[in-house]
mmCIF file of C-alpha atoms in Angstrom:
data_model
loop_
_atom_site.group_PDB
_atom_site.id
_atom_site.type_symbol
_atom_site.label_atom_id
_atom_site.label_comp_id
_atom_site.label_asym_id
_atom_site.label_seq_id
_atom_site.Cartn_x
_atom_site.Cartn_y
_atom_site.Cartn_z
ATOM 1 C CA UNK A 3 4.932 13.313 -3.582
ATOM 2 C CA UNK A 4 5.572 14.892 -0.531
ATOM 3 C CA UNK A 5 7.633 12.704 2.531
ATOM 4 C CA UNK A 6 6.150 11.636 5.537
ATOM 5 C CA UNK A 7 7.545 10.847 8.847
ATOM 6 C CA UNK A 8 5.807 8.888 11.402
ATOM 7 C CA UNK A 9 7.308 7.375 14.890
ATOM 8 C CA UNK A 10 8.688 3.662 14.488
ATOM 9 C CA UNK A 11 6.325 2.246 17.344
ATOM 10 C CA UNK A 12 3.468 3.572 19.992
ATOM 11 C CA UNK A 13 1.528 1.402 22.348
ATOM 12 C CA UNK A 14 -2.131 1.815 23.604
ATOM 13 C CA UNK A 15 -4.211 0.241 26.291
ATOM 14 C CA UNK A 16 -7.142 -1.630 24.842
ATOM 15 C CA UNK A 17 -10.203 0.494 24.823
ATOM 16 C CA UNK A 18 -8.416 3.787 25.188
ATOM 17 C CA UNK A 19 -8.260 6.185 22.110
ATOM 18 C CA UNK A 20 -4.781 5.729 19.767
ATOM 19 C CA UNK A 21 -3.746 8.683 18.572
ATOM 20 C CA UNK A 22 -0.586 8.248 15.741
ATOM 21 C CA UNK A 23 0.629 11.066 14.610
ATOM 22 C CA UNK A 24 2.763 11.976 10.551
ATOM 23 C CA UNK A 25 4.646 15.427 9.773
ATOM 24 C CA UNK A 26 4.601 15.875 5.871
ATOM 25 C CA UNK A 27 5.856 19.388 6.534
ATOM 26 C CA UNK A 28 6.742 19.514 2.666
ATOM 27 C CA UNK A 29 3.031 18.523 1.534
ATOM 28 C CA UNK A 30 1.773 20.900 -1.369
ATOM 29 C CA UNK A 31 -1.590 22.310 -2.121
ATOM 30 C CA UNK A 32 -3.085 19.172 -4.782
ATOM 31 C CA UNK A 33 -1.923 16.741 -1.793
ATOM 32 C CA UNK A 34 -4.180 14.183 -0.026
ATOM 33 C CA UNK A 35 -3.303 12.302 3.229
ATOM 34 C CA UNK A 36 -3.867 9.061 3.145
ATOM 35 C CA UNK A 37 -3.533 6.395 6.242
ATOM 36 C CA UNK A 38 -3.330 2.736 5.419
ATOM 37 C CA UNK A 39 -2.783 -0.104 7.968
ATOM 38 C CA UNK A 40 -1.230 -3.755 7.212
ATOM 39 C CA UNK A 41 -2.433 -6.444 9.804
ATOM 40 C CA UNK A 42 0.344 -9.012 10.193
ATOM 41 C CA UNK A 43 1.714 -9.468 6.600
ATOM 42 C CA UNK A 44 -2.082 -9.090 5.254
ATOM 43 C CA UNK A 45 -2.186 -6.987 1.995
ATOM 44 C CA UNK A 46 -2.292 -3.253 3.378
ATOM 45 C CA UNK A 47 -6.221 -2.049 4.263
ATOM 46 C CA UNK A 48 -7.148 1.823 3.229
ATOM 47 C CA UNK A 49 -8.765 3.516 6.043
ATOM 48 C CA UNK A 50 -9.163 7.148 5.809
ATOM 49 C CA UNK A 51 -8.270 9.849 3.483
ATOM 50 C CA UNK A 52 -8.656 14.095 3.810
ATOM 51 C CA UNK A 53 -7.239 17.030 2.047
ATOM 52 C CA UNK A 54 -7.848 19.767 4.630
ATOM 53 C CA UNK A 55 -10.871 19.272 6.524
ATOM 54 C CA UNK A 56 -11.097 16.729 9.519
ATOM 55 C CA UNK A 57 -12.489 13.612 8.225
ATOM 56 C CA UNK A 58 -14.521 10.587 10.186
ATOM 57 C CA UNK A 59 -15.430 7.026 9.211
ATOM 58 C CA UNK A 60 -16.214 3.896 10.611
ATOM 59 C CA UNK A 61 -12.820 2.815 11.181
ATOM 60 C CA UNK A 62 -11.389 6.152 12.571
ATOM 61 C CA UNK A 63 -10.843 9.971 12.373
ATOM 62 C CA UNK A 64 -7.992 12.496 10.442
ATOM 63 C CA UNK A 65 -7.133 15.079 12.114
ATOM 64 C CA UNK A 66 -5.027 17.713 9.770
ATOM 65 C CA UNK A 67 -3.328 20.899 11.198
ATOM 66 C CA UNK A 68 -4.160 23.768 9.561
ATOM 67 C CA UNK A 69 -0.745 24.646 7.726
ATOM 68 C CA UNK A 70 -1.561 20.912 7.286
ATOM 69 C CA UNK A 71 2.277 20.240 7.708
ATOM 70 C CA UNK A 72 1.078 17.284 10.170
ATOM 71 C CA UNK A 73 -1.968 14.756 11.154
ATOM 72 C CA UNK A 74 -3.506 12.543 13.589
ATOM 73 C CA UNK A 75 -4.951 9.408 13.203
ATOM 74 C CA UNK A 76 -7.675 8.568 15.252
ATOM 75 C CA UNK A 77 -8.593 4.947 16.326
ATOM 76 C CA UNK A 78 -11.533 6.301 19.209
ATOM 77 C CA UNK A 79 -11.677 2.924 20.965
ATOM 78 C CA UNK A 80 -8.933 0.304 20.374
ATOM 79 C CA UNK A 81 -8.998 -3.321 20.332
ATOM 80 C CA UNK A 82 -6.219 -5.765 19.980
ATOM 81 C CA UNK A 83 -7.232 -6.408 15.878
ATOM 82 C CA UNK A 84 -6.069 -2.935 15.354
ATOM 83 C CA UNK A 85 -2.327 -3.915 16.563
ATOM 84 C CA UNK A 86 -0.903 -3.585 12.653
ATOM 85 C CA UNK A 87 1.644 -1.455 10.535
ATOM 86 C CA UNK A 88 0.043 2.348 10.289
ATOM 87 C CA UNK A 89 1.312 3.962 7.100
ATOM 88 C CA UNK A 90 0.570 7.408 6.427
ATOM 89 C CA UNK A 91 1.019 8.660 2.984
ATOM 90 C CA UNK A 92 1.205 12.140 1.121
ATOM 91 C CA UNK A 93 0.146 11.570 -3.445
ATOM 92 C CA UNK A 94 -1.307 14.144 -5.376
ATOM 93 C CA UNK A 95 -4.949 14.195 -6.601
ATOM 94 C CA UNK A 96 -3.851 13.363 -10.148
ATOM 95 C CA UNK A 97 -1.279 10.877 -8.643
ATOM 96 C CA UNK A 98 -1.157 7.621 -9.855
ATOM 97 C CA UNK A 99 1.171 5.897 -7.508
ATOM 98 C CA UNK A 100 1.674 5.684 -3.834
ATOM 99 C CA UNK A 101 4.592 5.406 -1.991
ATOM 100 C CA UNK A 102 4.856 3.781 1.569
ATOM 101 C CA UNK A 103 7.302 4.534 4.010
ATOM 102 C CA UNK A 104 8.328 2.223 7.169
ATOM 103 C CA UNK A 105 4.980 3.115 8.851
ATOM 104 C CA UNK A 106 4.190 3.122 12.813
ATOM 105 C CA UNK A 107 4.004 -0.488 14.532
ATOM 106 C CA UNK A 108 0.417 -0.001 16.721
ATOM 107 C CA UNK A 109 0.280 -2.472 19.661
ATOM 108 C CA UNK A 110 -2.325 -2.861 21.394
ATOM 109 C CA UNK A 111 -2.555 -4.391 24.677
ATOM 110 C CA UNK A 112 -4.680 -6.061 27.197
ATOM 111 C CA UNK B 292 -16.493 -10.517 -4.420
ATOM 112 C CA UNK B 293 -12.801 -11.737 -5.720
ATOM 113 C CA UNK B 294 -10.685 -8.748 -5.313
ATOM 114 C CA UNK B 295 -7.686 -8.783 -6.112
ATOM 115 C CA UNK B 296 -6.049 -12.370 -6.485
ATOM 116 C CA UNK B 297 -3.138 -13.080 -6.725
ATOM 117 C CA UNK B 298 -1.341 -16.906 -7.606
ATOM 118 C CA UNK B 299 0.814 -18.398 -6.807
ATOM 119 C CA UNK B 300 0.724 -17.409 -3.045
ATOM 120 C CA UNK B 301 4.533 -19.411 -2.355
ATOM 121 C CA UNK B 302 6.715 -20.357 -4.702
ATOM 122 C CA UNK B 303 10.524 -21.470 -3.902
ATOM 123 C CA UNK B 304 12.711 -20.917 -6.632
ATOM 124 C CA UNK B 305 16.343 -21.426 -7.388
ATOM 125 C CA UNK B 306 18.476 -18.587 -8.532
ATOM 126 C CA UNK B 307 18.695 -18.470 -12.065
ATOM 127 C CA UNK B 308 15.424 -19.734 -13.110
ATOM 128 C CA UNK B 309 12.155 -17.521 -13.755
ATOM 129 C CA UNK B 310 8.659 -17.326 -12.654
ATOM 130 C CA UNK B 311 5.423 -15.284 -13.520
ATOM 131 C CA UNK B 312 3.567 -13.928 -11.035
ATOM 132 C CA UNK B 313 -0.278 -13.355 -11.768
ATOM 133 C CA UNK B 314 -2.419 -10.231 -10.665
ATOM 134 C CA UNK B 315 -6.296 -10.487 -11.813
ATOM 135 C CA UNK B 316 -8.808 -7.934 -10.534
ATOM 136 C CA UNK B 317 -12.566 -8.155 -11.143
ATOM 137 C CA UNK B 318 -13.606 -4.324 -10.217
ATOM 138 C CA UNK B 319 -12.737 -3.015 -13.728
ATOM 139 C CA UNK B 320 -10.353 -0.365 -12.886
ATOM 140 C CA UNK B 321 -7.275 1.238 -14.622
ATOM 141 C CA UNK B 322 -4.489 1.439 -12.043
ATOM 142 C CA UNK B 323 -2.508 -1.660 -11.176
ATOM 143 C CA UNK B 324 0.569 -2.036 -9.127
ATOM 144 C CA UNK B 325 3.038 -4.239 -7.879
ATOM 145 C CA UNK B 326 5.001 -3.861 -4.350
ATOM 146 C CA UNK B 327 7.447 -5.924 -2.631
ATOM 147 C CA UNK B 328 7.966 -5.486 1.261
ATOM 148 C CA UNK B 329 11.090 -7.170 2.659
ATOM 149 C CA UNK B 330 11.396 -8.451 6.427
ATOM 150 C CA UNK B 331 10.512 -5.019 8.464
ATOM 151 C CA UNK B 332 10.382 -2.813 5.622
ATOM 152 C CA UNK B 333 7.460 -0.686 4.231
ATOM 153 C CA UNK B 334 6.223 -1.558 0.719
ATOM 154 C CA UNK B 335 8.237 -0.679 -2.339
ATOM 155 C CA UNK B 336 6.874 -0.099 -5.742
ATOM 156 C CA UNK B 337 8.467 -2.191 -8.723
ATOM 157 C CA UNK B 338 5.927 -1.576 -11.631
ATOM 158 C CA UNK B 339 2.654 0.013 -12.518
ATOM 159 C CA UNK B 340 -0.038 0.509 -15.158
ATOM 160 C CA UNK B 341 -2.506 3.403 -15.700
ATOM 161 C CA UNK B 342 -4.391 1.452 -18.139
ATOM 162 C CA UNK B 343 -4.615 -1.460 -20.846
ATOM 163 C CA UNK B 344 -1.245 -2.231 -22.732
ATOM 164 C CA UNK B 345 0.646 0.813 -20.913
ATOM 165 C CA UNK B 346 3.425 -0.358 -18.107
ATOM 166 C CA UNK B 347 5.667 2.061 -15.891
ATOM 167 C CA UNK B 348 8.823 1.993 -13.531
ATOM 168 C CA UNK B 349 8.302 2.779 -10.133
ATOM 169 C CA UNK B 350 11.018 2.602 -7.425
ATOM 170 C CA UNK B 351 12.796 -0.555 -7.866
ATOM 171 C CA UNK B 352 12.116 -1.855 -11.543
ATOM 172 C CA UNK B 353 15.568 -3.676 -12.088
ATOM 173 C CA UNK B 354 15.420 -7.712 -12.247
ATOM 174 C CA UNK B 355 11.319 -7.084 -13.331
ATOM 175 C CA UNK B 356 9.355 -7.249 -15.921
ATOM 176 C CA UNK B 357 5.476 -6.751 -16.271
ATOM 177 C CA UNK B 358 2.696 -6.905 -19.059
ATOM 178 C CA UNK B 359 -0.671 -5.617 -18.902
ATOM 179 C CA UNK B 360 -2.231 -7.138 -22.213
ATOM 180 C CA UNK B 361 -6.124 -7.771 -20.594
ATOM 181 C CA UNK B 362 -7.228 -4.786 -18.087
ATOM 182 C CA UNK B 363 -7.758 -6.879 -15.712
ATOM 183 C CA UNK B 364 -4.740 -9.024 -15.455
ATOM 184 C CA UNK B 365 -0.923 -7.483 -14.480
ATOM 185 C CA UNK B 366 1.955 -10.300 -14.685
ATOM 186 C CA UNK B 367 5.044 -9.676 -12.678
ATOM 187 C CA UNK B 368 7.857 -11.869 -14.231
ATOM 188 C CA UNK B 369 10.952 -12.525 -13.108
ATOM 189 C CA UNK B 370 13.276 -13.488 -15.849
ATOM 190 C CA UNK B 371 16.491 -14.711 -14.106
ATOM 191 C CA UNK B 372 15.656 -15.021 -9.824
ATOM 192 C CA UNK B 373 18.407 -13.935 -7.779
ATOM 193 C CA UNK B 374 18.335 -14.355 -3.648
ATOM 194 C CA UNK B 375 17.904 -9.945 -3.330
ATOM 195 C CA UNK B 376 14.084 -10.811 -4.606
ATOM 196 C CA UNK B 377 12.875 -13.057 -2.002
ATOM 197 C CA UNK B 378 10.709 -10.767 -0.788
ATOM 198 C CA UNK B 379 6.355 -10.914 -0.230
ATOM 199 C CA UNK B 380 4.843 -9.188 -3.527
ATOM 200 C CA UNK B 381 1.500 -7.375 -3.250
ATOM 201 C CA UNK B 382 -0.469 -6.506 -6.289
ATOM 202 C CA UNK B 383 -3.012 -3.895 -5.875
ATOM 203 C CA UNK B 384 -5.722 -1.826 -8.500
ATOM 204 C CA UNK B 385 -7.452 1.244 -7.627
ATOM 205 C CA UNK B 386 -9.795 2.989 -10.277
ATOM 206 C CA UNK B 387 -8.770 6.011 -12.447
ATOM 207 C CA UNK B 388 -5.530 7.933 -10.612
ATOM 208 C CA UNK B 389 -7.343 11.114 -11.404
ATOM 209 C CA UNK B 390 -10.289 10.836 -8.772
ATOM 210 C CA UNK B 391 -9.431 10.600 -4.640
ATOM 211 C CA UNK B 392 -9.715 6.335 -4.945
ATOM 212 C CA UNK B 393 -8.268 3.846 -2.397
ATOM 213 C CA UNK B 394 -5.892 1.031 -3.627
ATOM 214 C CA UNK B 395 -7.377 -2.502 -3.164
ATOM 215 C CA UNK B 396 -4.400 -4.829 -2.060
ATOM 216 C CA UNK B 397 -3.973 -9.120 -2.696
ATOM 217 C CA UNK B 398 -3.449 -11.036 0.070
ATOM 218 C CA UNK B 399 0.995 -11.663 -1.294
ATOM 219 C CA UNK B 400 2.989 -13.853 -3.043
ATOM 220 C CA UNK B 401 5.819 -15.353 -1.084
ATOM 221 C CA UNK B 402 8.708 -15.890 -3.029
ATOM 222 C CA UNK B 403 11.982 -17.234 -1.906
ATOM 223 C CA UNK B 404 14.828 -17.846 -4.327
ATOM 224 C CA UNK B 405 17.684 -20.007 -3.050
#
């Protein structure tokens, strides 16, 4: 699986959009982008996935270049609950296993 | 809805001894895993399972050992703690690897060995 490399910290004003970006510059063709988040030493929480098209849920938005050598995470409007561990990860459709990295520590603040 | 449970959530052990640590799901699906994260660290993979009686390595294996004899159960088991494993283990399942699934995480098992 392709390596990811995301910045070790970002802040964000409560209510304004946080955008957290991950290079995977050596992703392959069968690889997904994943982005999980850990809340304070809770079990890790999935919230979005894509392959090459920009993808939206309920929880946020995944923005993927189109060499899709990097992405953006999208929390629109952020609240202090979403201060937690962001981990992006690269695994291939047929993967089995997924590997975290050190992730980006979100704080959000009043 | 259980999840994924995971007991005991704390255990203190002293180096030398052993311990089982239980992972039971209730979603029926394949894939199980078992992480550690250390103080600051991202999670680390010690052990997986694509299925029913199969087990594999992931990155740090050494000091582990794991079963998978009911689907829905994965036992982490430490045979002989030493103080490098106190660490938070998260066991997590996700449905057949070959579809786009999300892992479902436990809520940790804090282990200390003194």
């Amino acid at each position: 699986d392709a390596k990811t490399t995301q910045p070790t910290s970002m802040d964000c004003a409560e209510g304004r959009a946080a955008n957290l970006p991950c290079n995977h510059s050596t992703i392959s063709g069968n690889e997904y982008v994943y982005w999980y988040r850990q809340i304070h030493s809770q079990g890790p929480q999935y919230i979005i996935h894509g392959l090459k098209n920009n993808e939206t849920n309920e929880m946020a938005s995944l923005i993927i270049t189109e060499d899709r050598k990097s992405s953006t995470l999208i929390l629109p409007h952020a609240t202090l609950r979403d201060t937690a561990v962001y981990y992006c990860i690269v695994r291939r459709t047929s993967g089995s296993r997924l590997t975290f990295g050190e992730g980006t520590q979100l704080t959000v603040n009043p | 809805n259980a999840g994924v449970t995971q007991t005991p959530k704390f255990r203190v052990l002293k180096t030398g001894q052993s311990m089982t640590l239980l992972c039971a799901q209730d979603m029926n699906h394949e894939y199980m895993y078992w992480y550690r994260q250390d103080p600051g660290m991202g999670l680390r993979l010690i052990h997986y399972s694509v299925g029913e009686g199969t087990t594999a390595k992931g990155e740090v294996p050494d000091g582990y050992n794991v079963s998978r004899l009911k689907k829905q159960n994965f036992l982490l088991g430490l045979e002989s703690a030493a103080p490098s494993q106190t660490s938070v283990y998260f066991c997590a399942s996700s449905p057949s690897g070959t579809l786009i699934r999300e892992l479902f995480f436990g809520e940790g098992s804090r282990l200390t060995v003194l």
